[in-house]
Amino acid sequence: MVATMKRPHNFSAGPAVLPEAVLRQAAAEMLDWHGCGMSVMEMSHRGKQFEQICDEAEADLRELLSVPDDYAVLFLQGGGLGENAIAPMNLIGLREAHAADYVLSGSWSVKSSKEAKRYGDVAVAASAEQAMDIDGKQQGAWTYMPDPAAWKVRPQASYVHLCSNETIGGVEFTDWPDLAALGAPETVLTVDASSHILSRPMDVRRAGLIYAGAQKNIGPAGLTIAIVRRSLLGKALPICPSAFDYGIVAENDSRFNTPPTYAIYIAGLVFKWLKQQGGVAAMETANVAKAALLYDYIDSTGFYRNPVHRPVRSRMNVPFILRDDALNAEFLKQAEQARLLQLKGHKSVGGMRASIYNAMPIEGVRALVDFMKEFERSHG
Ligand SMILES: *Cc1c(COP(=O)(O)O)cnc(C)c1O
């Protein structure tokens, strides 16, 4: 019965909604993958079946993001926060100074910079912590992206770190600068793209490393993706665990030790689903339409408000505050009754947050906007 019932719309920031078609295929293949008599969970990570699953997932991800051949694609564990330590352990030693500069644009990049301090000389390249006047409008803390032209990048820094989509604040930034133009030609850009990878085309070449926890826009928690320029491999600090040394993992095709096999399998199904949808360009078109639907409505009313500077509003994570905080509990209760799930905002921002990742159909956003209108009508 459950199988034929329409599922609710799930706006969780992560772990997040997956394409229904993928869940159905995984269910159908749960006990017996392609007639081999085993579940993917029961296979050796060195056997021919899993090798095929893993290699296809990598090839499909490469195709989707147009990853050049001189970049390795790694399937790791440890999540986004794990990468906050793993990335410095691999890259801060690229240059003698063991220095790294961080762009602070919200909760996640602040966390990244704190973790990196254990591994070297970390400085702030730019920060959005202070309220600022932009285009004649006062922008509050963490509601804008510091202008790259004003980033202070030390020429001796091994890398500059950026979070290209701040999942909590709802700030997205994809116009990645050329660090040579900022006076640091040997410094590489590292990007935490956890919450918007595959939602739009990305210029992989602009970065030396792009990483992402899978549970936002790719697949199950437990898998972390790293896309890293091969010329940066092999420079890990001696304290870096072998299983997290990008060079070692790359040499072993992500099977140095047992990778999160089932999560890789589901991610692979999501990649095939994305290709069927038309790839990341088609996803971008859909995501632009979904985001516009929600932001246009929010901007049209005084009842709801999104504080983020318009050019860097996230297409994936849309925080919105109700005019009266006392209505939050009632909003969430009625939303759940309307089968709109997990809309509670992060405690640091308050209000609501609608995460509208690739797997959220536009019907879900329409249902949310219709609900918000009705709630405004009855409580405004
Ligand atoms: C969710 C998230 C993380 C944290 O990921 P974990 O897998 O929980 O460690 C890191 N960065 C960003 C941008 C995120 O959205």
GROMACS .gro file of C-alpha atoms and ligand atoms in nm:
model
  395
    1MET     CA    1   0.000   0.000   0.000
    2VAL     CA    2   0.278   0.237   0.094
    3ALA     CA    3   0.428   0.178  -0.248
    4THR     CA    4   0.134   0.338  -0.430
    5MET     CA    5   0.074   0.622  -0.185
    6LYS     CA    6   0.197   0.965  -0.286
    7ARG     CA    7   0.496   1.059  -0.074
    8PRO     CA    8   0.502   1.386   0.124
    9HIS     CA    9   0.734   1.670   0.019
   10ASN     CA   10   1.052   1.669   0.226
   11PHE     CA   11   1.239   2.002   0.264
   12SER     CA   12   1.515   1.872   0.491
   13ALA     CA   13   1.857   2.038   0.458
   14GLY     CA   14   2.023   1.700   0.492
   15PRO     CA   15   2.008   1.408   0.490
   16ALA     CA   16   1.764   1.510   0.224
   17VAL     CA   17   1.507   1.392  -0.028
   18LEU     CA   18   1.621   1.148  -0.297
   19PRO     CA   19   1.459   1.091  -0.637
   20GLU     CA   20   1.167   0.852  -0.589
   21ALA     CA   21   1.270   0.657  -0.899
   22VAL     CA   22   1.608   0.587  -0.740
   23LEU     CA   23   1.453   0.465  -0.416
   24ARG     CA   24   1.221   0.235  -0.612
   25GLN     CA   25   1.507   0.089  -0.814
   26ALA     CA   26   1.714   0.034  -0.499
   27ALA     CA   27   1.416  -0.139  -0.338
   28ALA     CA   28   1.371  -0.365  -0.640
   29GLU     CA   29   1.742  -0.454  -0.638
   30MET     CA   30   1.777  -0.484  -0.260
   31LEU     CA   31   1.792  -0.864  -0.237
   32ASP     CA   32   1.950  -0.946  -0.571
   33TRP     CA   33   2.160  -0.703  -0.774
   34HIS     CA   34   2.135  -0.779  -1.146
   35GLY     CA   35   2.085  -1.153  -1.092
   36CYS     CA   36   2.407  -1.208  -0.895
   37GLY     CA   37   2.211  -1.326  -0.591
   38MET     CA   38   2.361  -1.067  -0.355
   39SER     CA   39   2.257  -0.733  -0.221
   40VAL     CA   40   2.508  -0.458  -0.300
   41MET     CA   41   2.564  -0.440   0.076
   42GLU     CA   42   2.686  -0.800   0.077
   43MET     CA   43   2.939  -0.775  -0.205
   44SER     CA   44   3.315  -0.762  -0.171
   45HIS     CA   45   3.441  -0.415  -0.248
   46ARG     CA   46   3.707  -0.590  -0.457
   47GLY     CA   47   3.472  -0.814  -0.652
   48LYS     CA   48   3.383  -0.757  -1.019
   49GLN     CA   49   3.025  -0.649  -0.947
   50PHE     CA   50   3.116  -0.369  -0.711
   51GLU     CA   51   3.407  -0.268  -0.929
   52GLN     CA   52   3.156  -0.208  -1.207
   53ILE     CA   53   2.922  -0.011  -0.978
   54CYS     CA   54   3.205   0.208  -0.849
   55ASP     CA   55   3.369   0.270  -1.187
   56GLU     CA   56   3.037   0.360  -1.349
   57ALA     CA   57   2.954   0.599  -1.066
   58GLU     CA   58   3.288   0.773  -1.113
   59ALA     CA   59   3.250   0.790  -1.491
   60ASP     CA   60   2.897   0.931  -1.466
   61LEU     CA   61   3.002   1.193  -1.210
   62ARG     CA   62   3.292   1.293  -1.435
   63GLU     CA   63   3.057   1.329  -1.729
   64LEU     CA   64   2.798   1.528  -1.532
   65LEU     CA   65   3.049   1.781  -1.398
   66SER     CA   66   3.285   1.773  -1.700
   67VAL     CA   67   3.570   1.680  -1.468
   68PRO     CA   68   3.898   1.706  -1.665
   69ASP     CA   69   4.130   1.402  -1.681
   70ASP     CA   70   4.396   1.571  -1.473
   71TYR     CA   71   4.158   1.565  -1.175
   72ALA     CA   72   4.102   1.261  -0.954
   73VAL     CA   73   3.749   1.180  -0.833
   74LEU     CA   74   3.758   1.021  -0.487
   75PHE     CA   75   3.490   0.843  -0.285
   76LEU     CA   76   3.573   0.896   0.082
   77GLN     CA   77   3.413   0.883   0.425
   78GLY     CA   78   3.405   1.142   0.703
   79GLY     CA   79   3.148   1.389   0.570
   80GLY     CA   80   3.189   1.762   0.518
   81LEU     CA   81   3.330   1.813   0.865
   82GLY     CA   82   3.577   1.532   0.816
   83GLU     CA   83   3.695   1.711   0.501
   84ASN     CA   84   3.752   2.025   0.708
   85ALA     CA   85   4.047   1.837   0.859
   86ILE     CA   86   4.130   1.605   0.570
   87ALA     CA   87   4.166   1.890   0.318
   88PRO     CA   88   4.424   2.083   0.526
   89MET     CA   89   4.613   1.762   0.607
   90ASN     CA   90   4.641   1.698   0.234
   91LEU     CA   91   4.697   2.049   0.102
   92ILE     CA   92   4.834   2.289   0.362
   93GLY     CA   93   5.181   2.140   0.311
   94LEU     CA   94   5.176   2.223  -0.061
   95ARG     CA   95   5.392   2.526   0.013
   96GLU     CA   96   5.661   2.582   0.269
   97ALA     CA   97   5.471   2.833   0.482
   98HIS     CA   98   5.197   2.579   0.568
   99ALA     CA   99   4.948   2.865   0.544
  100ALA     CA  100   4.584   2.875   0.435
  101ASP     CA  101   4.336   3.161   0.399
  102TYR     CA  102   3.963   3.126   0.462
  103VAL     CA  103   3.669   3.322   0.325
  104LEU     CA  104   3.411   3.337   0.602
  105SER     CA  105   3.057   3.357   0.467
  106GLY     CA  106   2.857   3.171   0.731
  107SER     CA  107   2.842   2.882   0.977
  108TRP     CA  108   3.007   2.620   0.759
  109SER     CA  109   3.307   2.822   0.647
  110VAL     CA  110   3.365   2.940   1.005
  111LYS     CA  111   3.371   2.575   1.115
  112SER     CA  112   3.611   2.489   0.835
  113SER     CA  113   3.855   2.761   0.937
  114LYS     CA  114   3.849   2.658   1.303
  115GLU     CA  115   3.932   2.299   1.218
  116ALA     CA  116   4.215   2.399   0.984
  117LYS     CA  117   4.391   2.594   1.261
  118ARG     CA  118   4.512   2.263   1.403
  119TYR     CA  119   4.724   2.202   1.095
  120GLY     CA  120   4.896   2.527   1.009
  121ASP     CA  121   4.890   2.904   0.986
  122VAL     CA  122   4.531   3.001   0.912
  123ALA     CA  123   4.414   3.355   0.834
  124VAL     CA  124   4.089   3.518   0.728
  125ALA     CA  125   4.089   3.625   0.362
  126ALA     CA  126   3.751   3.798   0.393
  127SER     CA  127   3.450   3.785   0.621
  128ALA     CA  128   3.080   3.864   0.604
  129GLU     CA  129   3.048   3.876   0.981
  130GLN     CA  130   2.995   4.254   0.990
  131ALA     CA  131   2.674   4.413   0.866
  132MET     CA  132   2.744   4.606   0.549
  133ASP     CA  133   2.587   4.857   0.312
  134ILE     CA  134   2.555   4.704  -0.034
  135ASP     CA  135   2.377   4.876  -0.321
  136GLY     CA  136   2.231   5.124  -0.071
  137LYS     CA  137   2.084   4.848   0.143
  138GLN     CA  138   2.197   4.735   0.488
  139GLN     CA  139   2.292   4.366   0.478
  140GLY     CA  140   2.314   4.187   0.812
  141ALA     CA  141   2.589   3.948   0.921
  142TRP     CA  142   2.623   3.638   0.703
  143THR     CA  143   2.368   3.756   0.445
  144TYR     CA  144   2.613   3.846   0.169
  145MET     CA  145   2.934   3.727   0.007
  146PRO     CA  146   3.251   3.934   0.051
  147ASP     CA  147   3.354   4.081  -0.285
  148PRO     CA  148   3.640   3.866  -0.426
  149ALA     CA  149   3.821   4.181  -0.544
  150ALA     CA  150   3.875   4.261  -0.174
  151TRP     CA  151   3.982   3.915  -0.057
  152LYS     CA  152   4.324   3.927   0.109
  153VAL     CA  153   4.511   3.625  -0.014
  154ARG     CA  154   4.866   3.579   0.111
  155PRO     CA  155   5.091   3.483  -0.179
  156GLN     CA  156   5.257   3.217   0.040
  157ALA     CA  157   4.923   3.051   0.121
  158SER     CA  158   4.886   2.694   0.001
  159TYR     CA  159   4.517   2.743  -0.058
  160VAL     CA  160   4.213   2.967  -0.011
  161HIS     CA  161   3.901   2.799   0.120
  162LEU     CA  162   3.547   2.892   0.021
  163CYS     CA  163   3.207   2.745   0.104
  164SER     CA  164   3.020   2.798  -0.221
  165ASN     CA  165   2.677   2.735  -0.072
  166GLU     CA  166   2.619   2.818   0.293
  167THR     CA  167   2.346   2.569   0.376
  168ILE     CA  168   2.233   2.744   0.695
  169GLY     CA  169   2.243   3.109   0.588
  170GLY     CA  170   2.128   3.040   0.232
  171VAL     CA  171   2.415   3.223   0.057
  172GLU     CA  172   2.542   3.080  -0.274
  173PHE     CA  173   2.841   3.197  -0.472
  174THR     CA  174   2.969   3.038  -0.792
  175ASP     CA  175   3.166   3.317  -0.955
  176TRP     CA  176   3.492   3.170  -0.828
  177PRO     CA  177   3.780   3.412  -0.875
  178ASP     CA  178   4.112   3.350  -1.044
  179LEU     CA  179   4.363   3.368  -0.759
  180ALA     CA  180   4.641   3.478  -0.994
  181ALA     CA  181   4.442   3.798  -1.047
  182LEU     CA  182   4.440   3.842  -0.668
  183GLY     CA  183   4.820   3.830  -0.656
  184ALA     CA  184   4.854   3.467  -0.547
  185PRO     CA  185   4.925   3.267  -0.865
  186GLU     CA  186   5.054   2.961  -0.678
  187THR     CA  187   4.770   2.943  -0.429
  188VAL     CA  188   4.486   2.701  -0.510
  189LEU     CA  189   4.117   2.739  -0.441
  190THR     CA  190   3.945   2.474  -0.228
  191VAL     CA  191   3.567   2.465  -0.224
  192ASP     CA  192   3.312   2.305   0.008
  193ALA     CA  193   3.026   2.249  -0.235
  194SER     CA  194   2.836   2.002  -0.014
  195SER     CA  195   2.492   2.153  -0.051
  196HIS     CA  196   2.481   2.253  -0.418
  197ILE     CA  197   2.710   2.020  -0.609
  198LEU     CA  198   2.537   1.894  -0.929
  199SER     CA  199   2.267   2.162  -0.903
  200ARG     CA  200   2.432   2.368  -1.178
  201PRO     CA  201   2.741   2.354  -1.399
  202MET     CA  202   3.063   2.436  -1.213
  203ASP     CA  203   3.400   2.539  -1.345
  204VAL     CA  204   3.603   2.258  -1.189
  205ARG     CA  205   3.927   2.400  -1.331
  206ARG     CA  206   3.896   2.710  -1.116
  207ALA     CA  207   3.949   2.496  -0.804
  208GLY     CA  208   4.226   2.261  -0.693
  209LEU     CA  209   3.984   2.074  -0.468
  210ILE     CA  210   3.605   2.054  -0.454
  211TYR     CA  211   3.450   1.841  -0.182
  212ALA     CA  212   3.098   1.752  -0.081
  213GLY     CA  213   2.921   1.535   0.173
  214ALA     CA  214   2.675   1.323  -0.024
  215GLN     CA  215   2.368   1.361   0.197
  216LYS     CA  216   2.247   1.694   0.055
  217ASN     CA  217   2.233   1.661  -0.320
  218ILE     CA  218   2.385   1.324  -0.405
  219GLY     CA  219   2.283   1.026  -0.194
  220PRO     CA  220   2.302   0.870   0.152
  221ALA     CA  221   2.513   1.006   0.437
  222GLY     CA  222   2.843   0.825   0.478
  223LEU     CA  223   2.987   0.907   0.138
  224THR     CA  224   3.202   1.213   0.072
  225ILE     CA  225   3.315   1.318  -0.273
  226ALA     CA  226   3.647   1.490  -0.340
  227ILE     CA  227   3.752   1.615  -0.682
  228VAL     CA  228   4.119   1.706  -0.670
  229ARG     CA  229   4.376   1.819  -0.922
  230ARG     CA  230   4.625   1.535  -0.962
  231SER     CA  231   4.929   1.763  -0.946
  232LEU     CA  232   4.835   1.840  -0.582
  233LEU     CA  233   4.845   1.474  -0.475
  234GLY     CA  234   5.122   1.320  -0.268
  235LYS     CA  235   5.192   1.620  -0.044
  236ALA     CA  236   4.992   1.514   0.262
  237LEU     CA  237   5.127   1.593   0.610
  238PRO     CA  238   5.287   1.290   0.783
  239ILE     CA  239   5.005   1.289   1.040
  240CYS     CA  240   4.740   1.235   0.769
  241PRO     CA  241   4.578   0.890   0.805
  242SER     CA  242   4.655   0.676   0.499
  243ALA     CA  243   4.285   0.616   0.437
  244PHE     CA  244   4.239   0.995   0.401
  245ASP     CA  245   4.551   1.064   0.199
  246TYR     CA  246   4.411   1.177  -0.138
  247GLY     CA  247   4.716   1.042  -0.322
  248ILE     CA  248   4.682   0.695  -0.171
  249VAL     CA  249   4.306   0.684  -0.225
  250ALA     CA  250   4.348   0.799  -0.586
  251GLU     CA  251   4.612   0.534  -0.658
  252ASN     CA  252   4.371   0.271  -0.529
  253ASP     CA  253   4.062   0.389  -0.723
  254SER     CA  254   3.885   0.478  -0.395
  255ARG     CA  255   3.929   0.121  -0.273
  256PHE     CA  256   4.238   0.154  -0.051
  257ASN     CA  257   4.018   0.037   0.233
  258THR     CA  258   3.649  -0.056   0.227
  259PRO     CA  259   3.457   0.243   0.092
  260PRO     CA  260   3.089   0.309   0.180
  261THR     CA  261   2.977   0.064  -0.085
  262TYR     CA  262   2.600   0.097  -0.057
  263ALA     CA  263   2.617   0.477  -0.048
  264ILE     CA  264   2.832   0.473  -0.363
  265TYR     CA  265   2.576   0.247  -0.532
  266ILE     CA  266   2.287   0.484  -0.448
  267ALA     CA  267   2.494   0.786  -0.557
  268GLY     CA  268   2.557   0.602  -0.885
  269LEU     CA  269   2.181   0.556  -0.935
  270VAL     CA  270   2.132   0.928  -0.867
  271PHE     CA  271   2.398   1.013  -1.127
  272LYS     CA  272   2.214   0.799  -1.385
  273TRP     CA  273   1.888   0.968  -1.290
  274LEU     CA  274   2.054   1.310  -1.337
  275LYS     CA  275   2.174   1.208  -1.682
  276GLN     CA  276   1.820   1.103  -1.774
  277GLN     CA  277   1.695   1.445  -1.660
  278GLY     CA  278   1.936   1.611  -1.901
  279GLY     CA  279   2.238   1.659  -1.676
  280VAL     CA  280   2.338   1.958  -1.466
  281ALA     CA  281   2.238   2.217  -1.727
  282ALA     CA  282   1.880   2.087  -1.718
  283MET     CA  283   1.892   2.071  -1.340
  284GLU     CA  284   2.002   2.433  -1.332
  285THR     CA  285   1.705   2.538  -1.543
  286ALA     CA  286   1.470   2.350  -1.311
  287ASN     CA  287   1.641   2.484  -0.999
  288VAL     CA  288   1.622   2.845  -1.123
  289ALA     CA  289   1.248   2.803  -1.181
  290LYS     CA  290   1.191   2.643  -0.840
  291ALA     CA  291   1.391   2.910  -0.654
  292ALA     CA  292   1.220   3.194  -0.842
  293LEU     CA  293   0.877   3.060  -0.753
  294LEU     CA  294   0.958   3.065  -0.382
  295TYR     CA  295   1.163   3.387  -0.362
  296ASP     CA  296   0.916   3.582  -0.578
  297TYR     CA  297   0.636   3.492  -0.345
  298ILE     CA  298   0.840   3.571  -0.031
  299ASP     CA  299   0.936   3.911  -0.178
  300SER     CA  300   0.575   3.987  -0.268
  301THR     CA  301   0.452   3.979   0.091
  302GLY     CA  302   0.544   4.144   0.420
  303PHE     CA  303   0.441   3.829   0.604
  304TYR     CA  304   0.755   3.634   0.515
  305ARG     CA  305   1.109   3.763   0.467
  306ASN     CA  306   1.441   3.636   0.333
  307PRO     CA  307   1.736   3.853   0.444
  308VAL     CA  308   1.999   3.742   0.190
  309HIS     CA  309   2.154   3.981  -0.066
  310ARG     CA  310   1.965   3.899  -0.385
  311PRO     CA  311   2.252   3.816  -0.622
  312VAL     CA  312   2.383   3.550  -0.382
  313ARG     CA  313   2.059   3.396  -0.264
  314SER     CA  314   2.090   3.020  -0.262
  315ARG     CA  315   1.886   2.821  -0.510
  316MET     CA  316   1.909   2.521  -0.281
  317ASN     CA  317   1.846   2.645   0.074
  318VAL     CA  318   1.586   2.917   0.126
  319PRO     CA  319   1.561   3.047   0.483
  320PHE     CA  320   1.256   3.258   0.557
  321ILE     CA  321   1.134   3.431   0.871
  322LEU     CA  322   0.770   3.480   0.959
  323ARG     CA  323   0.661   3.832   1.057
  324ASP     CA  324   0.570   3.699   1.400
  325ASP     CA  325   0.793   3.434   1.559
  326ALA     CA  326   0.503   3.328   1.780
  327LEU     CA  327   0.347   3.168   1.469
  328ASN     CA  328   0.642   2.935   1.401
  329ALA     CA  329   0.507   2.637   1.591
  330GLU     CA  330   0.165   2.666   1.429
  331PHE     CA  331   0.321   2.703   1.084
  332LEU     CA  332   0.523   2.385   1.130
  333LYS     CA  333   0.229   2.192   1.268
  334GLN     CA  334   0.000   2.286   0.979
  335ALA     CA  335   0.276   2.230   0.724
  336GLU     CA  336   0.321   1.878   0.851
  337GLN     CA  337  -0.055   1.821   0.828
  338ALA     CA  338  -0.029   1.937   0.466
  339ARG     CA  339   0.251   1.679   0.421
  340LEU     CA  340   0.526   1.939   0.388
  341LEU     CA  341   0.804   1.805   0.609
  342GLN     CA  342   1.119   1.929   0.786
  343LEU     CA  343   1.075   2.303   0.729
  344LYS     CA  344   1.209   2.418   1.067
  345GLY     CA  345   1.492   2.668   1.024
  346HIS     CA  346   1.835   2.626   1.177
  347LYS     CA  347   1.843   2.758   1.533
  348SER     CA  348   2.111   3.014   1.448
  349VAL     CA  349   1.885   3.181   1.187
  350GLY     CA  350   1.540   3.102   1.324
  351GLY     CA  351   1.215   3.084   1.128
  352MET     CA  352   1.193   2.831   0.847
  353ARG     CA  353   1.420   2.686   0.584
  354ALA     CA  354   1.307   2.514   0.267
  355SER     CA  355   1.580   2.308   0.106
  356ILE     CA  356   1.487   2.250  -0.256
  357TYR     CA  357   1.758   2.022  -0.388
  358ASN     CA  358   1.765   1.850  -0.728
  359ALA     CA  359   1.530   1.575  -0.611
  360MET     CA  360   1.259   1.822  -0.503
  361PRO     CA  361   1.009   1.847  -0.790
  362ILE     CA  362   0.858   2.186  -0.877
  363GLU     CA  363   0.521   2.048  -0.759
  364GLY     CA  364   0.673   2.039  -0.410
  365VAL     CA  365   0.766   2.407  -0.427
  366ARG     CA  366   0.420   2.491  -0.564
  367ALA     CA  367   0.259   2.302  -0.277
  368LEU     CA  368   0.478   2.493  -0.031
  369VAL     CA  369   0.394   2.834  -0.182
  370ASP     CA  370   0.023   2.748  -0.187
  371PHE     CA  371   0.045   2.648   0.178
  372MET     CA  372   0.236   2.968   0.269
  373LYS     CA  373  -0.028   3.181   0.095
  374GLU     CA  374  -0.309   3.008   0.277
  375PHE     CA  375  -0.125   3.041   0.610
  376GLU     CA  376  -0.072   3.412   0.547
  377ARG     CA  377  -0.440   3.454   0.457
  378SER     CA  378  -0.555   3.291   0.780
  379HIS     CA  379  -0.292   3.444   1.012
  380GLY     CA  380  -0.182   3.768   0.845
  381LIG     C1  381   2.610   1.961   0.577
  381LIG     C2  382   2.732   2.037   0.548
  381LIG     C3  383   2.856   2.002   0.603
  381LIG     C4  384   2.870   1.895   0.711
  381LIG     O1  385   2.864   1.772   0.665
  381LIG     P1  386   2.875   1.644   0.761
  381LIG     O2  387   2.868   1.537   0.660
  381LIG     O3  388   2.763   1.647   0.858
  381LIG     O4  389   3.008   1.649   0.828
  381LIG     C5  390   2.967   2.074   0.566
  381LIG     N1  391   2.958   2.178   0.480
  381LIG     C6  392   2.839   2.214   0.426
  381LIG     C7  393   2.835   2.330   0.333
  381LIG     C8  394   2.724   2.146   0.458
  381LIG     O5  395   2.606   2.183   0.404
   0.00000   0.00000   0.00000
